[in-house]
PDB file of C-alpha atoms in Angstrom:
ATOM      1  CA  MET S   1      19.957 193.450-108.797  1.00 49.00           C
ATOM      2  CA  THR S   2      21.372 195.885-111.362  1.00 58.00           C
ATOM      3  CA  PRO S   3      18.339 197.023-113.399  1.00 62.00           C
ATOM      4  CA  ALA S   4      20.137 196.894-116.753  1.00 61.00           C
ATOM      5  CA  ARG S   5      20.868 193.165-116.363  1.00 70.00           C
ATOM      6  CA  ASP S   6      17.197 192.205-116.402  1.00 81.00           C
ATOM      7  CA  PRO S   7      14.990 195.236-117.096  1.00 85.00           C
ATOM      8  CA  ILE S   8      11.762 193.276-117.493  1.00 91.00           C
ATOM      9  CA  ARG S   9      12.212 191.579-114.131  1.00 89.00           C
ATOM     10  CA  PHE S  10      13.108 194.944-112.600  1.00 84.00           C
ATOM     11  CA  ILE S  11       9.960 196.578-114.002  1.00 88.00           C
ATOM     12  CA  ARG S  12       7.752 193.753-112.759  1.00 90.00           C
ATOM     13  CA  GLU S  13       9.291 193.814-109.264  1.00 85.00           C
ATOM     14  CA  HIS S  14       9.144 197.589-108.793  1.00 83.00           C
ATOM     15  CA  THR S  15       5.751 198.402-110.292  1.00 90.00           C
ATOM     16  CA  ALA S  16       2.152 197.257-109.975  1.00 92.00           C
ATOM     17  CA  LEU S  17      -0.453 196.864-112.712  1.00 95.00           C
ATOM     18  CA  ARG S  18      -3.076 199.553-112.092  1.00 95.00           C
ATOM     19  CA  PRO S  19      -5.828 201.340-114.043  1.00 97.00           C
ATOM     20  CA  VAL S  20      -4.924 204.781-115.361  1.00 97.00           C
ATOM     21  CA  PRO S  21      -6.923 207.297-113.277  1.00 95.00           C
ATOM     22  CA  HIS S  22      -8.324 209.324-116.192  1.00 96.00           C
ATOM     23  CA  ALA S  23      -8.459 206.410-118.640  1.00 98.00           C
ATOM     24  CA  PRO S  24      -9.375 203.384-116.519  1.00 98.00           C
ATOM     25  CA  GLU S  25      -9.957 201.271-119.632  1.00 97.00           C
ATOM     26  CA  ILE S  26      -6.150 201.041-119.716  1.00 98.00           C
ATOM     27  CA  VAL S  27      -3.874 199.408-117.145  1.00 98.00           C
ATOM     28  CA  LEU S  28      -0.167 200.164-116.761  1.00 98.00           C
ATOM     29  CA  HIS S  29       2.788 198.903-114.773  1.00 96.00           C
ATOM     30  CA  VAL S  30       3.321 202.000-112.620  1.00 92.00           C
ATOM     31  CA  ALA S  31       5.496 202.830-109.644  1.00 86.00           C
ATOM     32  CA  ASP S  32       4.119 203.339-106.183  1.00 75.00           C
ATOM     33  CA  GLU S  33       4.854 206.973-105.344  1.00 64.00           C
ATOM     34  CA  ALA S  34       5.760 205.855-101.818  1.00 53.00           C
ATOM     35  CA  THR S  35       8.443 203.465-103.079  1.00 62.00           C
ATOM     36  CA  ALA S  36      11.849 204.755-102.066  1.00 64.00           C
ATOM     37  CA  LEU S  37      13.354 203.981-105.486  1.00 61.00           C
ATOM     38  CA  TRP S  38      11.379 206.746-107.166  1.00 63.00           C
ATOM     39  CA  GLN S  39      12.555 209.290-104.596  1.00 67.00           C
ATOM     40  CA  LYS S  40      16.210 208.813-105.451  1.00 65.00           C
ATOM     41  CA  THR S  41      18.262 211.608-106.979  1.00 57.00           C
ATOM     42  CA  GLU S  42      19.572 211.389-110.538  1.00 63.00           C
ATOM     43  CA  ASP S  43      23.042 210.591-109.162  1.00 66.00           C
ATOM     44  CA  GLU S  44      21.651 207.677-107.150  1.00 66.00           C
ATOM     45  CA  LEU S  45      19.715 206.383-110.141  1.00 69.00           C
ATOM     46  CA  GLU S  46      22.795 206.602-112.343  1.00 71.00           C
ATOM     47  CA  ALA S  47      24.781 204.632-109.771  1.00 74.00           C
ATOM     48  CA  ILE S  48      22.394 201.670-110.035  1.00 69.00           C
ATOM     49  CA  GLY S  49      22.150 201.917-113.807  1.00 72.00           C
ATOM     50  CA  LEU S  50      18.624 203.331-114.056  1.00 74.00           C
ATOM     51  CA  PRO S  51      17.721 206.455-116.040  1.00 74.00           C
ATOM     52  CA  PRO S  52      14.998 208.651-114.500  1.00 76.00           C
ATOM     53  CA  PRO S  53      11.955 206.332-114.695  1.00 84.00           C
ATOM     54  CA  PHE S  54       9.580 208.522-116.688  1.00 87.00           C
ATOM     55  CA  TRP S  55       8.040 205.330-118.085  1.00 92.00           C
ATOM     56  CA  ALA S  56       6.800 204.339-114.619  1.00 90.00           C
ATOM     57  CA  PHE S  57       4.103 207.004-114.289  1.00 90.00           C
ATOM     58  CA  ALA S  58       0.943 208.151-116.081  1.00 93.00           C
ATOM     59  CA  TRP S  59       1.770 211.815-116.715  1.00 93.00           C
ATOM     60  CA  ALA S  60      -0.898 214.492-116.944  1.00 94.00           C
ATOM     61  CA  GLY S  61      -0.594 215.244-120.654  1.00 96.00           C
ATOM     62  CA  GLY S  62      -0.550 211.569-121.564  1.00 97.00           C
ATOM     63  CA  GLN S  63      -3.690 210.897-119.543  1.00 97.00           C
ATOM     64  CA  ALA S  64      -5.490 213.782-121.237  1.00 98.00           C
ATOM     65  CA  LEU S  65      -4.448 212.680-124.718  1.00 98.00           C
ATOM     66  CA  ALA S  66      -5.332 209.048-124.038  1.00 98.00           C
ATOM     67  CA  ARG S  67      -8.786 210.083-122.780  1.00 98.00           C
ATOM     68  CA  TYR S  68      -9.369 212.218-125.873  1.00 98.00           C
ATOM     69  CA  ILE S  69      -8.371 209.428-128.254  1.00 98.00           C
ATOM     70  CA  LEU S  70     -10.559 206.877-126.499  1.00 98.00           C
ATOM     71  CA  ASP S  71     -13.512 209.292-126.667  1.00 98.00           C
ATOM     72  CA  HIS S  72     -12.774 210.321-130.286  1.00 98.00           C
ATOM     73  CA  PRO S  73     -11.548 207.141-132.005  1.00 98.00           C
ATOM     74  CA  GLU S  74     -12.038 208.723-135.430  1.00 98.00           C
ATOM     75  CA  THR S  75      -8.819 210.673-134.831  1.00 97.00           C
ATOM     76  CA  VAL S  76      -6.728 207.510-135.228  1.00 98.00           C
ATOM     77  CA  ALA S  77      -8.982 204.706-136.511  1.00 98.00           C
ATOM     78  CA  GLY S  78      -7.593 203.006-139.608  1.00 98.00           C
ATOM     79  CA  ARG S  79      -4.336 204.979-139.479  1.00 97.00           C
ATOM     80  CA  HIS S  80      -0.664 204.344-138.938  1.00 98.00           C
ATOM     81  CA  VAL S  81       0.227 206.397-135.867  1.00 98.00           C
ATOM     82  CA  VAL S  82       3.435 207.539-134.152  1.00 98.00           C
ATOM     83  CA  ASP S  83       3.398 208.032-130.382  1.00 98.00           C
ATOM     84  CA  PHE S  84       6.439 210.230-129.844  1.00 98.00           C
ATOM     85  CA  ALA S  85       8.337 209.946-126.526  1.00 97.00           C
ATOM     86  CA  SER S  86       5.928 207.190-125.558  1.00 98.00           C
ATOM     87  CA  GLY S  87       7.198 206.488-122.023  1.00 96.00           C
ATOM     88  CA  SER S  88       4.847 203.890-120.566  1.00 97.00           C
ATOM     89  CA  GLY S  89       3.069 203.463-123.905  1.00 98.00           C
ATOM     90  CA  LEU S  90      -0.171 204.915-122.506  1.00 98.00           C
ATOM     91  CA  VAL S  91      -1.065 206.998-125.567  1.00 98.00           C
ATOM     92  CA  ALA S  92       0.030 204.264-127.971  1.00 98.00           C
ATOM     93  CA  ILE S  93      -2.249 201.800-126.179  1.00 98.00           C
ATOM     94  CA  ALA S  94      -5.159 204.251-126.355  1.00 98.00           C
ATOM     95  CA  ALA S  95      -4.589 204.634-130.104  1.00 98.00           C
ATOM     96  CA  ALA S  96      -4.489 200.877-130.629  1.00 98.00           C
ATOM     97  CA  LYS S  97      -7.681 200.431-128.608  1.00 98.00           C
ATOM     98  CA  ALA S  98      -9.317 203.189-130.664  1.00 98.00           C
ATOM     99  CA  GLY S  99      -8.649 201.345-133.908  1.00 98.00           C
ATOM    100  CA  ALA S 100      -5.268 202.473-135.221  1.00 98.00           C
ATOM    101  CA  VAL S 101      -3.897 199.982-137.739  1.00 98.00           C
ATOM    102  CA  HIS S 102      -0.456 200.165-136.164  1.00 98.00           C
ATOM    103  CA  VAL S 103       1.310 202.380-133.644  1.00 98.00           C
ATOM    104  CA  THR S 104       5.026 203.099-133.566  1.00 98.00           C
ATOM    105  CA  ALA S 105       5.859 203.974-129.954  1.00 98.00           C
ATOM    106  CA  SER S 106       9.203 205.772-129.880  1.00 98.00           C
ATOM    107  CA  ASP S 107      11.351 206.469-126.839  1.00 97.00           C
ATOM    108  CA  LEU S 108      15.081 206.870-126.259  1.00 95.00           C
ATOM    109  CA  ASP S 109      14.998 205.291-122.784  1.00 92.00           C
ATOM    110  CA  PRO S 110      15.861 201.578-123.057  1.00 91.00           C
ATOM    111  CA  PHE S 111      13.668 200.803-120.040  1.00 91.00           C
ATOM    112  CA  ALA S 112      10.665 202.373-121.793  1.00 95.00           C
ATOM    113  CA  LEU S 113      11.294 200.021-124.709  1.00 97.00           C
ATOM    114  CA  HIS S 114      10.708 197.119-122.305  1.00 96.00           C
ATOM    115  CA  ALA S 115       7.815 198.758-120.429  1.00 97.00           C
ATOM    116  CA  ILE S 116       5.857 199.572-123.594  1.00 98.00           C
ATOM    117  CA  PRO S 117       5.418 195.959-124.809  1.00 98.00           C
ATOM    118  CA  LEU S 118       4.690 194.791-121.249  1.00 98.00           C
ATOM    119  CA  ASN S 119       1.920 197.371-120.963  1.00 98.00           C
ATOM    120  CA  ALA S 120       0.659 196.693-124.476  1.00 98.00           C
ATOM    121  CA  ALA S 121       0.368 192.982-123.660  1.00 98.00           C
ATOM    122  CA  ALA S 122      -1.503 193.754-120.442  1.00 98.00           C
ATOM    123  CA  ASN S 123      -4.084 195.567-122.563  1.00 98.00           C
ATOM    124  CA  GLY S 124      -4.282 192.982-125.343  1.00 98.00           C
ATOM    125  CA  VAL S 125      -2.882 195.248-128.095  1.00 98.00           C
ATOM    126  CA  GLU S 126       0.719 194.042-128.324  1.00 98.00           C
ATOM    127  CA  SER S 127       0.307 192.959-131.965  1.00 98.00           C
ATOM    128  CA  ARG S 128      -0.431 196.527-133.069  1.00 98.00           C
ATOM    129  CA  ILE S 129       2.322 198.391-131.185  1.00 98.00           C
ATOM    130  CA  THR S 130       6.025 198.413-132.007  1.00 98.00           C
ATOM    131  CA  ALA S 131       8.455 200.094-129.601  1.00 98.00           C
ATOM    132  CA  VAL S 132      11.461 201.741-131.256  1.00 98.00           C
ATOM    133  CA  GLY S 133      14.443 203.518-129.762  1.00 97.00           C
ATOM    134  CA  THR S 134      14.906 205.857-132.738  1.00 95.00           C
ATOM    135  CA  ASP S 135      14.869 209.658-132.656  1.00 95.00           C
ATOM    136  CA  LEU S 136      11.979 210.373-135.027  1.00 97.00           C
ATOM    137  CA  ILE S 137      12.233 214.175-135.012  1.00 97.00           C
ATOM    138  CA  GLY S 138      12.257 215.325-138.625  1.00 96.00           C
ATOM    139  CA  THR S 139      10.725 212.171-140.079  1.00 96.00           C
ATOM    140  CA  ASP S 140       7.407 211.906-141.909  1.00 96.00           C
ATOM    141  CA  ALA S 141       4.336 210.294-140.380  1.00 96.00           C
ATOM    142  CA  GLU S 142       0.626 210.018-141.159  1.00 95.00           C
ATOM    143  CA  SER S 143      -0.437 210.869-137.605  1.00 98.00           C
ATOM    144  CA  VAL S 144       1.672 211.919-134.606  1.00 98.00           C
ATOM    145  CA  LEU S 145       0.666 211.963-130.944  1.00 98.00           C
ATOM    146  CA  ALA S 146       2.965 213.668-128.446  1.00 98.00           C
ATOM    147  CA  ALA S 147       2.371 214.098-124.723  1.00 98.00           C
ATOM    148  CA  ASP S 148       4.439 215.810-122.008  1.00 96.00           C
ATOM    149  CA  VAL S 149       7.359 216.645-124.303  1.00 96.00           C
ATOM    150  CA  PHE S 150       7.629 220.424-123.811  1.00 96.00           C
ATOM    151  CA  TYR S 151       9.520 220.427-120.511  1.00 91.00           C
ATOM    152  CA  GLU S 152      12.960 221.378-121.880  1.00 93.00           C
ATOM    153  CA  ARG S 153      13.850 224.334-124.113  1.00 95.00           C
ATOM    154  CA  ASP S 154      15.881 222.703-126.890  1.00 96.00           C
ATOM    155  CA  LEU S 155      13.713 219.598-127.092  1.00 95.00           C
ATOM    156  CA  GLY S 156      10.560 221.716-127.099  1.00 96.00           C
ATOM    157  CA  ALA S 157      11.863 223.890-129.948  1.00 97.00           C
ATOM    158  CA  ALA S 158      12.870 220.884-132.056  1.00 97.00           C
ATOM    159  CA  VAL S 159       9.615 219.005-131.475  1.00 98.00           C
ATOM    160  CA  GLY S 160       7.499 222.112-132.046  1.00 97.00           C
ATOM    161  CA  SER S 161       9.217 222.819-135.357  1.00 98.00           C
ATOM    162  CA  TRP S 162       8.835 219.207-136.529  1.00 98.00           C
ATOM    163  CA  LEU S 163       5.197 218.873-135.535  1.00 98.00           C
ATOM    164  CA  GLY S 164       4.376 222.271-137.025  1.00 98.00           C
ATOM    165  CA  ASP S 165       5.896 221.198-140.348  1.00 97.00           C
ATOM    166  CA  LEU S 166       3.850 217.989-140.325  1.00 98.00           C
ATOM    167  CA  HIS S 167       0.681 219.969-139.629  1.00 98.00           C
ATOM    168  CA  ARG S 168       1.373 222.244-142.605  1.00 97.00           C
ATOM    169  CA  GLN S 169       1.740 219.121-144.760  1.00 97.00           C
ATOM    170  CA  GLY S 170      -1.746 218.020-143.774  1.00 97.00           C
ATOM    171  CA  ARG S 171      -0.736 215.387-141.228  1.00 97.00           C
ATOM    172  CA  THR S 172      -2.738 214.817-138.041  1.00 97.00           C
ATOM    173  CA  VAL S 173      -0.901 216.131-134.977  1.00 98.00           C
ATOM    174  CA  LEU S 174      -2.293 216.038-131.438  1.00 98.00           C
ATOM    175  CA  ILE S 175      -0.439 217.154-128.308  1.00 98.00           C
ATOM    176  CA  GLY S 176      -1.254 216.350-124.690  1.00 98.00           C
ATOM    177  CA  ASP S 177       0.145 218.896-122.259  1.00 97.00           C
ATOM    178  CA  PRO S 178      -0.845 220.617-119.002  1.00 95.00           C
ATOM    179  CA  GLY S 179       0.885 223.846-120.059  1.00 91.00           C
ATOM    180  CA  ARG S 180       4.534 223.103-119.473  1.00 90.00           C
ATOM    181  CA  SER S 181       7.142 225.829-119.802  1.00 90.00           C
ATOM    182  CA  TYR S 182       8.067 225.361-123.455  1.00 95.00           C
ATOM    183  CA  LEU S 183       4.674 224.515-124.934  1.00 96.00           C
ATOM    184  CA  PRO S 184       4.247 226.835-127.994  1.00 96.00           C
ATOM    185  CA  ARG S 185       0.811 228.032-126.873  1.00 95.00           C
ATOM    186  CA  GLU S 186       0.738 230.894-129.362  1.00 96.00           C
ATOM    187  CA  ARG S 187       0.677 228.366-132.218  1.00 97.00           C
ATOM    188  CA  LEU S 188      -1.866 225.990-130.707  1.00 98.00           C
ATOM    189  CA  ILE S 189      -5.593 225.635-130.049  1.00 98.00           C
ATOM    190  CA  ALA S 190      -6.961 223.541-127.173  1.00 98.00           C
ATOM    191  CA  VAL S 191      -9.559 221.050-128.414  1.00 98.00           C
ATOM    192  CA  ALA S 192     -10.330 219.535-124.997  1.00 98.00           C
ATOM    193  CA  THR S 193      -9.404 220.199-121.373  1.00 98.00           C
ATOM    194  CA  TYR S 194      -9.606 217.757-118.463  1.00 98.00           C
ATOM    195  CA  GLU S 195      -9.051 217.728-114.715  1.00 96.00           C
ATOM    196  CA  VAL S 196      -6.550 214.866-114.458  1.00 95.00           C
ATOM    197  CA  PRO S 197      -5.657 213.000-111.242  1.00 88.00           C
ATOM    198  CA  VAL S 198      -1.862 212.848-110.941  1.00 83.00           C
ATOM    199  CA  THR S 199       0.878 211.894-108.529  1.00 73.00           C
ATOM    200  CA  ARG S 200       1.586 214.763-106.133  1.00 70.00           C
ATOM    201  CA  ASP S 201       5.291 213.939-106.004  1.00 66.00           C
ATOM    202  CA  LEU S 202       5.514 214.513-109.763  1.00 68.00           C
ATOM    203  CA  GLU S 203       3.211 217.449-110.349  1.00 70.00           C
ATOM    204  CA  ASP S 204       2.919 219.128-106.917  1.00 69.00           C
ATOM    205  CA  ALA S 205      -0.833 218.654-107.145  1.00 75.00           C
ATOM    206  CA  GLU S 206      -3.410 215.898-106.975  1.00 83.00           C
ATOM    207  CA  ILE S 207      -5.434 217.289-109.889  1.00 90.00           C
ATOM    208  CA  LYS S 208      -3.775 218.875-112.937  1.00 89.00           C
ATOM    209  CA  LYS S 209      -5.703 220.760-115.616  1.00 94.00           C
ATOM    210  CA  SER S 210      -4.430 219.279-118.868  1.00 96.00           C
ATOM    211  CA  SER S 211      -5.397 219.928-122.456  1.00 98.00           C
ATOM    212  CA  VAL S 212      -5.238 218.309-125.855  1.00 98.00           C
ATOM    213  CA  TRP S 213      -3.897 220.736-128.432  1.00 98.00           C
ATOM    214  CA  ARG S 214      -3.688 221.010-132.192  1.00 98.00           C
ATOM    215  CA  PHE S 215      -1.854 223.526-134.338  1.00 98.00           C
ATOM    216  CA  ALA S 216      -3.835 226.600-135.344  1.00 94.00           C
TER     217      ALA S 216
END
C-alpha cells in the first residue's frame, strides 16, 4: 500500500498504541524501533511516498515538556496554546489534559496531521486540539510550546527569533530540548531537567537528559 493513499490506515498498521515512557498518562501510536520501515533511508522513504516519520516517536524534548506541563498545569490552564512542530501531538495532548482551552497543533508533515487527531482521540481530548499544516513562524500566540525544533541551523534561527519576540511581548514560551546543536542556550534558562527514556536508534542512548527552557 502506498502510504499517501490511506495515511490513517498506514499509521494504524505500522504503529502500536503505547504509553509514553516519561508521561505514561498519555498514549501514542508509535513505531516499533525494530520495524524495518523505520530503518529505511530517506531515499527509500521517498520512493514509497512517506516523509521521515518524526510523528511516529516520542522524542526526548517532547517527553520532557509534556511531563513538565502535566506536573505544572498552571502554565497552560485556561489558555489558548500553540504546539509548534507538534509531530505526534504529545505536547498538545499534555496541554489539553492540563486544562488548556484549546490547542493548535501545527506541523508541516501531512502524516502528522493525521497522527495528531488519532492520538488526541486515544487520549479523549480530540475536541480541544486542532491540527493545522500552516507555518506559524512569525505569528502571534498567547502561549507557545516547542519541543525538539533546534536540530537544523536555519530553522533554529527562525524559531529562536520568533519565540524570543513573543517572550519580549509577554507571551508564555516553553521549549523542550535535550541540548540539540542549534538550541540558543545563551538566551535560555532551564526550569526543569529530566532523565528521559528514549529509543536508542533515534538518540544513540536509552536515557537522554532533557530540559524545559524559558527565555531569560
